[in-house]
Short mmCIF file of the C-alpha atoms (twelve columns), coordinates in Angstrom:
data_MODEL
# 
_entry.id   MODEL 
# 
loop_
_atom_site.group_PDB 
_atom_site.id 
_atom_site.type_symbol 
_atom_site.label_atom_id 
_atom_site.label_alt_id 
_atom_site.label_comp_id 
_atom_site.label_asym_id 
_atom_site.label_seq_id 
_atom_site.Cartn_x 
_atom_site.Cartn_y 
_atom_site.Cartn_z 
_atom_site.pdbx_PDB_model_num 
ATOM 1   C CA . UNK A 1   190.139 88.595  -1.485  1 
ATOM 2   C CA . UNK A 2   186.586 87.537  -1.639  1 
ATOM 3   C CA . UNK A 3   185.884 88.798  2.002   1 
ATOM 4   C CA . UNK A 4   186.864 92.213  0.462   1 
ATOM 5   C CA . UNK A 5   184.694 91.815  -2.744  1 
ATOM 6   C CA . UNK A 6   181.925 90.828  -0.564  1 
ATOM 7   C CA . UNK A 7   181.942 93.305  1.484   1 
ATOM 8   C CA . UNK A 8   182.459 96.026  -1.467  1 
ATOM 9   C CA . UNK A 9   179.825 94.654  -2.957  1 
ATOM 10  C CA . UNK A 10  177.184 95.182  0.116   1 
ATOM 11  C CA . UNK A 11  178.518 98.460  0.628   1 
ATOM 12  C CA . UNK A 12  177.624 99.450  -3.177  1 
ATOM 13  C CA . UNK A 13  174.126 97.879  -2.689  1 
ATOM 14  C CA . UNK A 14  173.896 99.932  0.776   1 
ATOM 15  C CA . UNK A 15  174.948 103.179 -1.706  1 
ATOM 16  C CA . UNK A 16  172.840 102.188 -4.473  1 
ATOM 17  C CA . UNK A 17  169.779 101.287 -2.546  1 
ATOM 18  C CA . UNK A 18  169.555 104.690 -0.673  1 
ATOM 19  C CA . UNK A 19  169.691 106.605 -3.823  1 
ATOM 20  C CA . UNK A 20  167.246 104.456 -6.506  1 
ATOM 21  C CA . UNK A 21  164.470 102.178 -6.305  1 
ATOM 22  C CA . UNK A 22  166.705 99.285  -6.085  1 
ATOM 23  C CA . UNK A 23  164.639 95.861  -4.330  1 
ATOM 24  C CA . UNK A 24  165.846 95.704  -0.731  1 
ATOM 25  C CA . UNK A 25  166.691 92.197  -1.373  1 
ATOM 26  C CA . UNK A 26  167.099 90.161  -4.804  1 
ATOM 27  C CA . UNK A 27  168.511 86.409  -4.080  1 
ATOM 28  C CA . UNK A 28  170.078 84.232  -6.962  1 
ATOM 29  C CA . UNK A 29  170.452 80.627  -5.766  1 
ATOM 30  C CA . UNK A 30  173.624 78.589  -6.350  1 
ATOM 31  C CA . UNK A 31  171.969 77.051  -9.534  1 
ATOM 32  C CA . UNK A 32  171.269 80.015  -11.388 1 
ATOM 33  C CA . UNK A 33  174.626 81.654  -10.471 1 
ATOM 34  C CA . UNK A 34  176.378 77.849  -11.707 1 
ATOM 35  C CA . UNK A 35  174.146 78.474  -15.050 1 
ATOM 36  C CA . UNK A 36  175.126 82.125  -14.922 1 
ATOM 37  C CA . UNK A 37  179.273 80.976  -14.605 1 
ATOM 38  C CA . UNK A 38  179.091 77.866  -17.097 1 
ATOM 39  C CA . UNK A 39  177.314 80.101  -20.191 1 
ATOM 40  C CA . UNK A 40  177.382 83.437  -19.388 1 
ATOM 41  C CA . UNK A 41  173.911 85.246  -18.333 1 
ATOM 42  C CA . UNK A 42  171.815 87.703  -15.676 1 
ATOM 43  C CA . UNK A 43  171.534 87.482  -12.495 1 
ATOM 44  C CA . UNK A 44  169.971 90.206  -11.228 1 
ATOM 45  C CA . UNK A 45  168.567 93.485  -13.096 1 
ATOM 46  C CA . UNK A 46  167.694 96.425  -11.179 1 
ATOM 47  C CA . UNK A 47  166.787 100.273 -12.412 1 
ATOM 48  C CA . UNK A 48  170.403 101.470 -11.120 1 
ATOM 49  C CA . UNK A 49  172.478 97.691  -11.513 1 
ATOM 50  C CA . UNK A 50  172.835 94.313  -13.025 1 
ATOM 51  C CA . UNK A 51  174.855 91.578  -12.208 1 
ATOM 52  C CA . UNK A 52  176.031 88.524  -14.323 1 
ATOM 53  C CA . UNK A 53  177.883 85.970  -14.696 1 
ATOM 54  C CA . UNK A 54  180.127 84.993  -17.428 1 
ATOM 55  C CA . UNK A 55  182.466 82.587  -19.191 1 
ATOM 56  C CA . UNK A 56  184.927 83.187  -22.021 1 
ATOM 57  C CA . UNK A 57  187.259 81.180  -23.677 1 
ATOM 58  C CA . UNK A 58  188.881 83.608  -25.676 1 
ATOM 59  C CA . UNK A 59  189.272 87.172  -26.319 1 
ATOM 60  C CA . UNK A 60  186.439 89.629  -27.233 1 
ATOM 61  C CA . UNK A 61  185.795 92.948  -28.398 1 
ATOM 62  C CA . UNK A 62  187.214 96.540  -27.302 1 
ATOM 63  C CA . UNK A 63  184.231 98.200  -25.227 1 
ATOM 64  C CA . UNK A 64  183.245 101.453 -23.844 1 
ATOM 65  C CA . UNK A 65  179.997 102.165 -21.841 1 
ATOM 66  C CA . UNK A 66  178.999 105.235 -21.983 1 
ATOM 67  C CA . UNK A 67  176.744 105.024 -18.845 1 
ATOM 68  C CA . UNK A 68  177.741 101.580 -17.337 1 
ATOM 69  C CA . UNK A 69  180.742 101.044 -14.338 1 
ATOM 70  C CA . UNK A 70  181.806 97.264  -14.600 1 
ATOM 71  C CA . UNK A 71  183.331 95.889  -11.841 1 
ATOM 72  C CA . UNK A 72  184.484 92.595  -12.515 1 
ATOM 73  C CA . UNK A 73  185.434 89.457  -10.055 1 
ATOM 74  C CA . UNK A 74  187.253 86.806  -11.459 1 
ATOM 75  C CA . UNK A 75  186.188 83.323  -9.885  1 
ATOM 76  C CA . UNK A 76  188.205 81.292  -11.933 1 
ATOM 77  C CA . UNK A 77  190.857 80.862  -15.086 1 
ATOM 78  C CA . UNK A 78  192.817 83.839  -16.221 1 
ATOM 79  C CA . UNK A 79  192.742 86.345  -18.883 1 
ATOM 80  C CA . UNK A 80  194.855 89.336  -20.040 1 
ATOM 81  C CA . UNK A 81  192.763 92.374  -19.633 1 
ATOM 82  C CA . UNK A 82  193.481 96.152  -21.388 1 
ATOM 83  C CA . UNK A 83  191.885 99.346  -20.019 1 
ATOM 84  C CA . UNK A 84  192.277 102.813 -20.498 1 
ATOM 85  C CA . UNK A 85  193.798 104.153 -23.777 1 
ATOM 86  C CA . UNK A 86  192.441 104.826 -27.047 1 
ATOM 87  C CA . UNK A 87  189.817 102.596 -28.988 1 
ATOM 88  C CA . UNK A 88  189.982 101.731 -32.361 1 
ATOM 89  C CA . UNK A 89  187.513 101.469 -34.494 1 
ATOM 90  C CA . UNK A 90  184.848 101.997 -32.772 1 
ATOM 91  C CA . UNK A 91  181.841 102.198 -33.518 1 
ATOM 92  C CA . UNK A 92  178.340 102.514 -32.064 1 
ATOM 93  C CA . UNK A 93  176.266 99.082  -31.950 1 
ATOM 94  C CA . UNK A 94  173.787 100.321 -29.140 1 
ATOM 95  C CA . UNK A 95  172.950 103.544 -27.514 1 
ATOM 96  C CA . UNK A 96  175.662 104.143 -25.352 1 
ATOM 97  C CA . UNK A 97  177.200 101.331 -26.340 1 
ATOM 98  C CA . UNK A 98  180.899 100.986 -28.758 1 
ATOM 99  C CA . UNK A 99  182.689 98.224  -29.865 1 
ATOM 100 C CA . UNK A 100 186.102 98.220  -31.708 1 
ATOM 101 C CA . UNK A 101 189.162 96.070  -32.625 1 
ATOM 102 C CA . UNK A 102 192.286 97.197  -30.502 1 
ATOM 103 C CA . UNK A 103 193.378 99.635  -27.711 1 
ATOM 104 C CA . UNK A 104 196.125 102.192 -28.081 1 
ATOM 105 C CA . UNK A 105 198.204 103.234 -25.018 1 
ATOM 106 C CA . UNK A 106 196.166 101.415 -22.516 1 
ATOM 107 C CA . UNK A 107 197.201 99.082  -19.461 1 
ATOM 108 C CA . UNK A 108 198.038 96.045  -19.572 1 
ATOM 109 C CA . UNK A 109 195.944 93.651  -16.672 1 
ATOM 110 C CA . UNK A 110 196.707 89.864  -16.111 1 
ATOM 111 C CA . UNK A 111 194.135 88.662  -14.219 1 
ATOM 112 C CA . UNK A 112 193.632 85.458  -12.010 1 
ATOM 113 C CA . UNK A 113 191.368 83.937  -9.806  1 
ATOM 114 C CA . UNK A 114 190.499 86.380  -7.040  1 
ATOM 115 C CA . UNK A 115 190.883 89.320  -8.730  1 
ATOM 116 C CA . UNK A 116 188.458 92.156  -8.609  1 
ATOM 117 C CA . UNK A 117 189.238 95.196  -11.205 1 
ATOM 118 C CA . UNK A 118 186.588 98.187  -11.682 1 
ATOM 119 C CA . UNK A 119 186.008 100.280 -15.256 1 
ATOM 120 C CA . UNK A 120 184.495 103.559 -14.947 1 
ATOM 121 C CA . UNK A 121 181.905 104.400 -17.198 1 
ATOM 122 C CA . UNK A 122 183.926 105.970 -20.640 1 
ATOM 123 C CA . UNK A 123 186.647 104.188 -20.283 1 
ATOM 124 C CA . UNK A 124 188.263 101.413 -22.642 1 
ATOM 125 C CA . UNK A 125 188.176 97.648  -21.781 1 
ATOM 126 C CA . UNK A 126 189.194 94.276  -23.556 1 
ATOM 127 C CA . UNK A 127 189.586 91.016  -22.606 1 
ATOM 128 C CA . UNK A 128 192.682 90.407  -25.333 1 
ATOM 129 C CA . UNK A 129 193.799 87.121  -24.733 1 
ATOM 130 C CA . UNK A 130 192.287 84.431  -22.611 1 
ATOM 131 C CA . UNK A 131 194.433 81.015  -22.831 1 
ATOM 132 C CA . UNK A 132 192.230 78.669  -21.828 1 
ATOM 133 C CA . UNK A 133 188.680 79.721  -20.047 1 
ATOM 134 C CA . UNK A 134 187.795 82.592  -17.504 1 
ATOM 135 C CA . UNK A 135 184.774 83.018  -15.628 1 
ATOM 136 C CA . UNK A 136 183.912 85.728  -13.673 1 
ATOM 137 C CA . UNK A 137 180.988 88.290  -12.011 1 
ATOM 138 C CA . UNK A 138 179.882 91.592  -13.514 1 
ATOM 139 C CA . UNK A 139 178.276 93.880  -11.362 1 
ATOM 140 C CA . UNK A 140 177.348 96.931  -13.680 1 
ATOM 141 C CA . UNK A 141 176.363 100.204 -11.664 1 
ATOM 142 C CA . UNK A 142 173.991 102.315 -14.071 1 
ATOM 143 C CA . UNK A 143 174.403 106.110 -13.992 1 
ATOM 144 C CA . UNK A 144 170.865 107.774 -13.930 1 
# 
């Protein structure tokens, strides 16, 4: 599984550097991505991307980005995950940005180490319960 996030990954740099002004090459050494993992926080920020890491230990709030594709890799811990549906109540905390309380008629996602699930831009997410800890990479493709 991570031979086939890896090498997604490189092939949406390849895309995404042929079309924007991304850097050729950003590095993040293992410290900063251990930091990144442990407390949540940005690893690299580019005009078309960003990529993160981050730690939960327990469930958040509904989101939809308007102009923002998350694909997340879990590295560790589990969580249950909804997408799709219907938010509720949500409400606009940032351009482009909503946040709201539940998810009607979405899919249900339990996710474990190794996974690797993508959110298009518009669409409903939640991390709804996570027993213990999860921690896991965002890579965040920007639309123009």
């Amino acid at each position: 599984m991570k031979l086939l996030f890896t090498t997604a990954l490189f092939a949406t740099f390849a895309v995404l550097r042929t079309s924007a002004q991304t850097p050729a090459v950003t590095y993040a050494d293992h410290d900063k991505v251990a930091a990144a993992l442990a407390n949540g926080g940005s690893l690299i920020t580019a005009p078309n991307l960003t990529v993160s890491g981050a730690h939960r230990t327990g469930p958040g709030q509904v989101e939809v980005h308007e102009t923002e594709t998350d694909v997340l890799y879990v590295i560790e811990g589990d969580a249950t995950f909804v997408t799709g549906g219907t938010m509720v109540g949500g409400k606009l905390t940032r351009p482009g940005q909503l946040l709201g309380s539940d998810i009607q008629g979405g899919v249900t996602h339990h996710l474990t180490k190794g996974d690797v699930i993508t959110i298009q831009a518009g669409t409903p997410h939640w991390f709804k319960e996570v027993p213990k800890s999860v921690n896991y990479f965002v890579v965040k493709v920007l639309k123009p």
